[in-house]
Amino acid sequence: MACFLAACFAAFKSAFFSLPALVTLFAFALPFSQQATFWAQHASFCLQHAAACSQHAACCSQQGAFWAQQGVFCLLTAVSACAANAINPMHATPINAMIVFTGENVEQDIAFCKSRRKS
């Protein structure tokens, strides 16, 4: 950078409109311009990546809350089935069927989430 500034100063000091001085100036300036463009693109990529990571974290947080609710629901359903079975075995059949249905839904949800994660 010091060389670049020195070249600028020398070019303007010695001959402002001289062609060799301007060629020298552009020869020094071009790599810095290319580097600046590269770092600007790199910064843009990093910002996009950070935004994607933030969205992914929010999605994971929401999925975690969803699965926690599903877990509580399944636990309560299982407890209800056990209690109903203990009180009256005739009442347990619909609840057991609901547990099987809930389990199938959870398996479908897991398959759906796995397919979304791949895409």
Short mmCIF file of C-alpha atoms in Angstrom, two decimals, residues 4-114:
data_model
loop_
_atom_site.label_atom_id
_atom_site.label_comp_id
_atom_site.label_asym_id
_atom_site.label_seq_id
_atom_site.Cartn_x
_atom_site.Cartn_y
_atom_site.Cartn_z
CA PHE A 4 0.99 2.50 -4.23
CA LEU A 5 0.73 5.78 -2.34
CA ALA A 6 4.32 6.64 -3.20
CA ALA A 7 3.63 5.94 -6.87
CA CYS A 8 0.54 8.15 -6.75
CA PHE A 9 2.42 10.96 -5.10
CA ALA A 10 5.33 10.67 -7.55
CA ALA A 11 3.01 10.55 -10.55
CA PHE A 12 1.14 13.67 -9.57
CA LYS A 13 4.23 15.52 -8.35
CA SER A 14 6.45 14.95 -11.36
CA ALA A 15 4.10 15.05 -14.32
CA PHE A 16 0.39 15.09 -13.76
CA PHE A 17 -0.49 14.50 -17.40
CA SER A 18 2.52 12.45 -18.47
CA LEU A 19 1.59 9.12 -20.04
CA PRO A 20 4.31 7.02 -18.34
CA ALA A 21 3.27 8.33 -14.94
CA LEU A 22 -0.38 7.48 -15.58
CA VAL A 23 0.52 4.01 -16.89
CA THR A 24 2.58 3.43 -13.74
CA LEU A 25 -0.29 4.63 -11.60
CA PHE A 26 -2.79 2.27 -13.26
CA ALA A 27 -0.31 -0.59 -13.12
CA PHE A 28 -0.17 -0.18 -9.34
CA ALA A 29 -3.88 0.52 -8.95
CA LEU A 30 -5.23 -2.43 -10.96
CA PRO A 31 -4.21 -5.24 -8.56
CA PHE A 32 -5.61 -3.28 -5.61
CA SER A 33 -8.87 -2.75 -7.46
CA GLN A 34 -9.09 -6.46 -8.28
CA GLN A 35 -8.37 -7.35 -4.66
CA ALA A 36 -11.02 -4.92 -3.45
CA THR A 37 -13.55 -6.50 -5.81
CA PHE A 38 -12.60 -9.98 -4.62
CA TRP A 39 -12.97 -9.05 -0.94
CA ALA A 40 -16.28 -7.31 -1.60
CA GLN A 41 -17.60 -10.48 -3.26
CA HIS A 42 -16.19 -12.58 -0.43
CA ALA A 43 -17.88 -10.35 2.16
CA SER A 44 -21.16 -10.62 0.27
CA PHE A 45 -20.86 -14.42 0.24
CA CYS A 46 -20.11 -14.44 3.98
CA LEU A 47 -23.15 -12.28 4.72
CA GLN A 48 -25.38 -14.57 2.65
CA HIS A 49 -23.94 -17.61 4.43
CA ALA A 50 -24.54 -15.98 7.83
CA ALA A 51 -28.15 -15.23 6.87
CA ALA A 52 -28.66 -18.85 5.78
CA CYS A 53 -27.17 -20.10 9.05
CA SER A 54 -29.45 -17.79 11.01
CA GLN A 55 -32.51 -19.07 9.15
CA HIS A 56 -31.39 -22.68 9.68
CA ALA A 57 -30.95 -22.06 13.41
CA ALA A 58 -34.44 -20.54 13.63
CA CYS A 59 -35.86 -23.54 11.77
CA CYS A 60 -34.07 -25.97 14.10
CA SER A 61 -35.36 -24.06 17.12
CA GLN A 62 -38.93 -24.25 15.81
CA GLN A 63 -38.55 -27.95 15.03
CA GLY A 64 -37.18 -28.54 18.53
CA ALA A 65 -40.22 -26.86 20.05
CA PHE A 66 -42.51 -28.89 17.78
CA TRP A 67 -40.88 -32.21 18.74
CA ALA A 68 -41.00 -31.27 22.42
CA GLN A 69 -44.75 -30.70 22.10
CA GLN A 70 -45.13 -33.99 20.21
CA GLY A 71 -43.19 -35.77 22.95
CA VAL A 72 -45.43 -34.34 25.68
CA PHE A 73 -48.54 -35.24 23.67
CA CYS A 74 -47.32 -38.83 23.12
CA LEU A 75 -46.43 -39.18 26.79
CA LEU A 76 -49.84 -37.91 27.91
CA THR A 77 -51.57 -40.19 25.41
CA ALA A 78 -49.60 -43.19 26.64
CA VAL A 79 -50.38 -42.35 30.27
CA SER A 80 -54.06 -41.96 29.38
CA ALA A 81 -54.04 -45.33 27.63
CA CYS A 82 -52.43 -47.03 30.62
CA ALA A 83 -54.86 -45.38 33.01
CA ALA A 84 -57.86 -46.25 30.84
CA ASN A 85 -56.65 -49.82 30.49
CA ALA A 86 -56.24 -50.11 34.24
CA ILE A 87 -59.68 -48.65 34.92
CA ASN A 88 -61.65 -50.33 32.14
CA PRO A 89 -60.02 -52.41 29.38
CA MET A 90 -62.99 -51.69 27.08
CA HIS A 91 -62.04 -47.97 26.95
CA ALA A 92 -58.39 -48.64 26.15
CA THR A 93 -58.93 -49.80 22.55
CA PRO A 94 -59.72 -46.36 21.02
CA ILE A 95 -56.83 -44.80 22.94
CA ASN A 96 -54.43 -47.55 21.83
CA ALA A 97 -55.57 -46.95 18.25
CA MET A 98 -54.85 -43.24 18.71
CA ILE A 99 -51.32 -44.05 19.94
CA VAL A 100 -50.68 -46.15 16.83
CA PHE A 101 -52.05 -43.34 14.62
CA THR A 102 -49.89 -40.75 16.41
CA GLY A 103 -46.84 -42.97 15.98
CA GLU A 104 -47.50 -43.22 12.25
CA ASN A 105 -47.79 -39.44 12.03
CA VAL A 106 -44.50 -38.99 13.84
CA GLU A 107 -42.80 -41.40 11.43
CA GLN A 108 -44.27 -39.48 8.49
CA ASP A 109 -43.10 -36.18 10.00
CA ILE A 110 -39.58 -37.56 10.48
CA ALA A 111 -39.49 -38.80 6.87
CA PHE A 112 -40.73 -35.41 5.66
CA CYS A 113 -38.08 -33.55 7.69
CA LYS A 114 -35.33 -35.83 6.39
#
